[in-house]
C-alpha angles and dihedrals in degrees: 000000000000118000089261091057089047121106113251084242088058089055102053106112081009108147084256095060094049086049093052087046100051083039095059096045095254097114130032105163132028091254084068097043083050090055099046096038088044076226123146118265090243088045091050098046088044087059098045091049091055090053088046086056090048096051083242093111134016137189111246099186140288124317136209113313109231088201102303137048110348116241132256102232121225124217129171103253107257095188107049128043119028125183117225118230134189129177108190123210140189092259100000135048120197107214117186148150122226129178134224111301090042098265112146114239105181125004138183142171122221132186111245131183103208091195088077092080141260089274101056099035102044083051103056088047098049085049094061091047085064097046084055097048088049100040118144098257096035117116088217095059090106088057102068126056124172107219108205088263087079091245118130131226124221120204100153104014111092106201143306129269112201124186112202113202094229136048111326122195092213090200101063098012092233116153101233116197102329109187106213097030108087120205092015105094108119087011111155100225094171099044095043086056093037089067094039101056123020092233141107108270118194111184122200143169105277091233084058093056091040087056094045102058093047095052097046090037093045122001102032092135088056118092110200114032127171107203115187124202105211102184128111092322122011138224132158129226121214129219099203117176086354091297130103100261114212099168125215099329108003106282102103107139093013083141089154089100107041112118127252107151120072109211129315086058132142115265123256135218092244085062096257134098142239089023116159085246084055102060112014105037129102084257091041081062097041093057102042088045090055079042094065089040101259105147103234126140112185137008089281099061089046092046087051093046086053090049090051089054099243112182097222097045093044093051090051094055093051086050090055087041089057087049106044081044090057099055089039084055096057086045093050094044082051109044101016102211129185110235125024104196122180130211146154126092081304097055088081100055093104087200097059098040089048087054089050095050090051092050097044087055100037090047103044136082102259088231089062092052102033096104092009114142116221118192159128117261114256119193086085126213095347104068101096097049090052090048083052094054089043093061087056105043079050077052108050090041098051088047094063 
C-alpha cells in the first residue's frame, strides 16, 4: 500500500506528516512532533532520523530548554535537494524547482503549442527544469549535469512532478484519449521522460495537482475538497479523506464531459454534444463569442471584454457559471465536501463565479451547503507546480 492508498487515520504521526509539519513551522524539535502525532518519543526520533538519512530533514542547532536538555531543532534543508515541476497547458506551461518543503524556489512560464507533440514539447520543458536545477546561484548548480546524449543526471534533484492537461492513468502515466491534444493519445509520459532524466517522474491530470497544491497550501486541515480548473478546458480534482482521490483508473473529478445542455447542444471535442467543456469553457467562450460576431480570438480577449462589462461576454460567462454550478450541485449533493474552490484564468470572471455560487446554493440540499466553503483558489500561479512537488515529495518519502 503506497502513502496515497492509506487511510487519513494511518497517516497521522506518517513521515510525511512529521515532514509537513517541520516544513509549516508547527514543529521544530521531536518533543513537538511527539505532542502533535500523539507518537512515542522513540517512535518519533526513529522516524526523524529516517528522514535525516534520507536528506529530507536536518538538525540546525539546539532550541529553548524547558528545564532539561535543550533540543536539537529540525528544519527541511533549503540549500540541497530540490524537486522539478512542470504543469503543462494548452498554450502555457509553468516549469519550476521546489525544495523540500514545497517552497518554490525558481519559477517560469513558457509559451507552448501542444500540437507539436508530446516529443518536442516534454523535451523542451524537461529541459528547462534542468536549466533551473542547474542555474548560476542555485545551490544545486553542482547536481545536473547534461551528457552529450542528451540524457540528464540528477544528483540533487530528487525527481519530477508533471501535470497533462487531459486524462492521466496515474498508474502507468499513459495519456488515454485526450480531446484537445492532438497526437498524444497513448503517449507514455512516464516512460519518454524516464529515459530522459534519472529521476523519479510522477505524471498527473493537471486539475489533481491543482487540487493538490490548494488544498496543502490552504485548506490541509480540511478532509473532503472539490478543486475546479476553469481554463481553456476545465476538470476538477478531489481531496477525499485528506488524500488526493483518483478513483479506479485515474478519472475521478473529470467533470468536462458531463452533460448540461439537452439538443439541440453545441458539439463537443470528445464527439458528443451539450457537454460542460462545450458550453462553459474558455474555448467554449471563444467559439459562441466568434459566433455573434464579437471579434475575439483567445481567453484573454474574452477575460478583457468581461472586464469592460460587455453585455454579450458577460452574459456568456453567467451562462457557464449556471452550468459549471449545475454539475458542481450534483457533486456537492453526492459526496458532500467541505470546501468547492475554483481556479484556473476563469477563476477571476466575477460574473461567472457569482452564477456558480447561486446555482450551487439554489440547487443543493441545505445540509450539504450549510458550512460549505465557496471560493477561488487562492495560492496563484503557482498552484500546479507546488501540487506537482508535492507528488513527488509523497513519492521520495514513501520510497524510502
Amino acid at each position: 500500500m503506497t502513502i496515497d492508498d492509506a487511510p487519513r487515520e494511518a497517516l497521522r504521526g506518517g513521515p510525511r506528516e512529521l515532514l509537513r509539519w517541520v516544513a509549516t513551522g508547527a514543529a521544530v524539535s521531536r518533543a513537538d512532533l511527539s505532542r502533535l502525532s500523539g507518537l512515542s518519543p522513540s517512535t518519533v526520533s526513529q522516524r526523524v532520523e529516517a528522514l535525516i538519512n534520507q536528506g529530507l530533514l536536518e538538525e540546525t542547532g539546539a532550541g529553548r530548554s524547558r528545564g532539561g536538555r535543550r533540543p536539537r531543532q529540525l528544519a527541511v534543508p533549503t540549500g540541497g535537494a530540490v524537486v522539478g515541476a512542470i504543469d503543462l497547458g494548452a498554450h502555457h506551461a509553468r516549469v519550476g524547482t521546489l525544495d523540500l518543503s514545497g517552497r518554490v524556489v525558481q519559477g517560469r512560464t513558457l509559451p507552448v503549442r501542444i500540437e507539436d507533440g508530446p516529443e518536442q514539447v516534454l523535451g523542451a520543458l524537461l529541459a528547462e527544469v534542468a536549466a533551473l536545477a542547474a542555474a548560476p546561484g542555485d545551490p544545486t548548480a553542482s547536481g545536473v549535469a547534461s551528457s552529450a546524449t542528451g540524457s540528464t543526471t540528477a544528483g540533487a534533484l530528487r525527481g519530477i512532478g508533471i501535470g497533462i492537461p487531459g486524462p492521466v492513468q496515474h498508474s502507468t502515466g499513459r495519456i488515454v484519449s485526450p480531446s484537445r491534444m492532438p497526437g498524444w493519445n497513448g503517449f507514455d509520459v512516464a516512460a519518454f521522460c524516464a529515459g530522459r532524466v534519472d529521476v523519479p517522474i510522477i505524471v498527473d491530470n493537471d486539475a489533481n495537482l491543482m487540487a493538490l497544491g490548494a488544498h496543502r497550501t490552504a485548506h490541509s486541515e480540511l478532509d473532503h475538497a472539490v478543486y475546479i480548473k476553469a481554463g481553456t478546458g476545465i476538470g476538477s480534482g478531489v481531496i477525499s479523506s485528506g488524500r488526493l482521490h483518483r478513483g479506479a483508473q485515474g478519472s475521478a473529478g473529470d467533470i468536462s464531459h458531463c452533460r448540461v445542455v439537452a439538443d439541440p447542444a453545441p458539439p463537443c471535442s470528445c464527439g458528443n454534444a451539450g457537454c460542460l467543456e462545450a458550453v462553459a469553457s474558455g474555448a467554449a467562450l471563444v467559439t459562441a463569442l466568434r459566433d455573434q460576431g464579437v471579434p475575439v480570438t483567445d481567453l484573454t480577449g474574452v477575460i478583457r471584454l468581461i472586464d469592460d462589462g460587455d453585455r454579450h461576454a458577460t452574459a456568456l460567462a453567467r451562462q457557464a457559471g449556471r452550468a459549471i454550478g449545475e454539475i458542481l450541485a450534483v457533486v456537492v449533493n453526492f459526496f458532500n465536501p467541505q470546501v468547492v474552490a475554483i481556479g484556473g484564468r476563469l477563476a477571476d470572471c466575477e460574473p461567472l463565479l457569482a452564477s456558480m455560487r447561486a446555482t450551487l446554493y439554489e440547487r443543493c440540499l441545505p445540509l450539504a451547503t450549510q458550512t460549505l466553503l465557496i471560493e477561488r483558489v487562492a495560492t496563484g500561479q503557482d498552484v500546479g507546480i507546488t501540487g506537482a512537488a508535492h507528488l513527488v515529495i509523497d513519492h521520495v518519502v514513501a520510497a524510502n
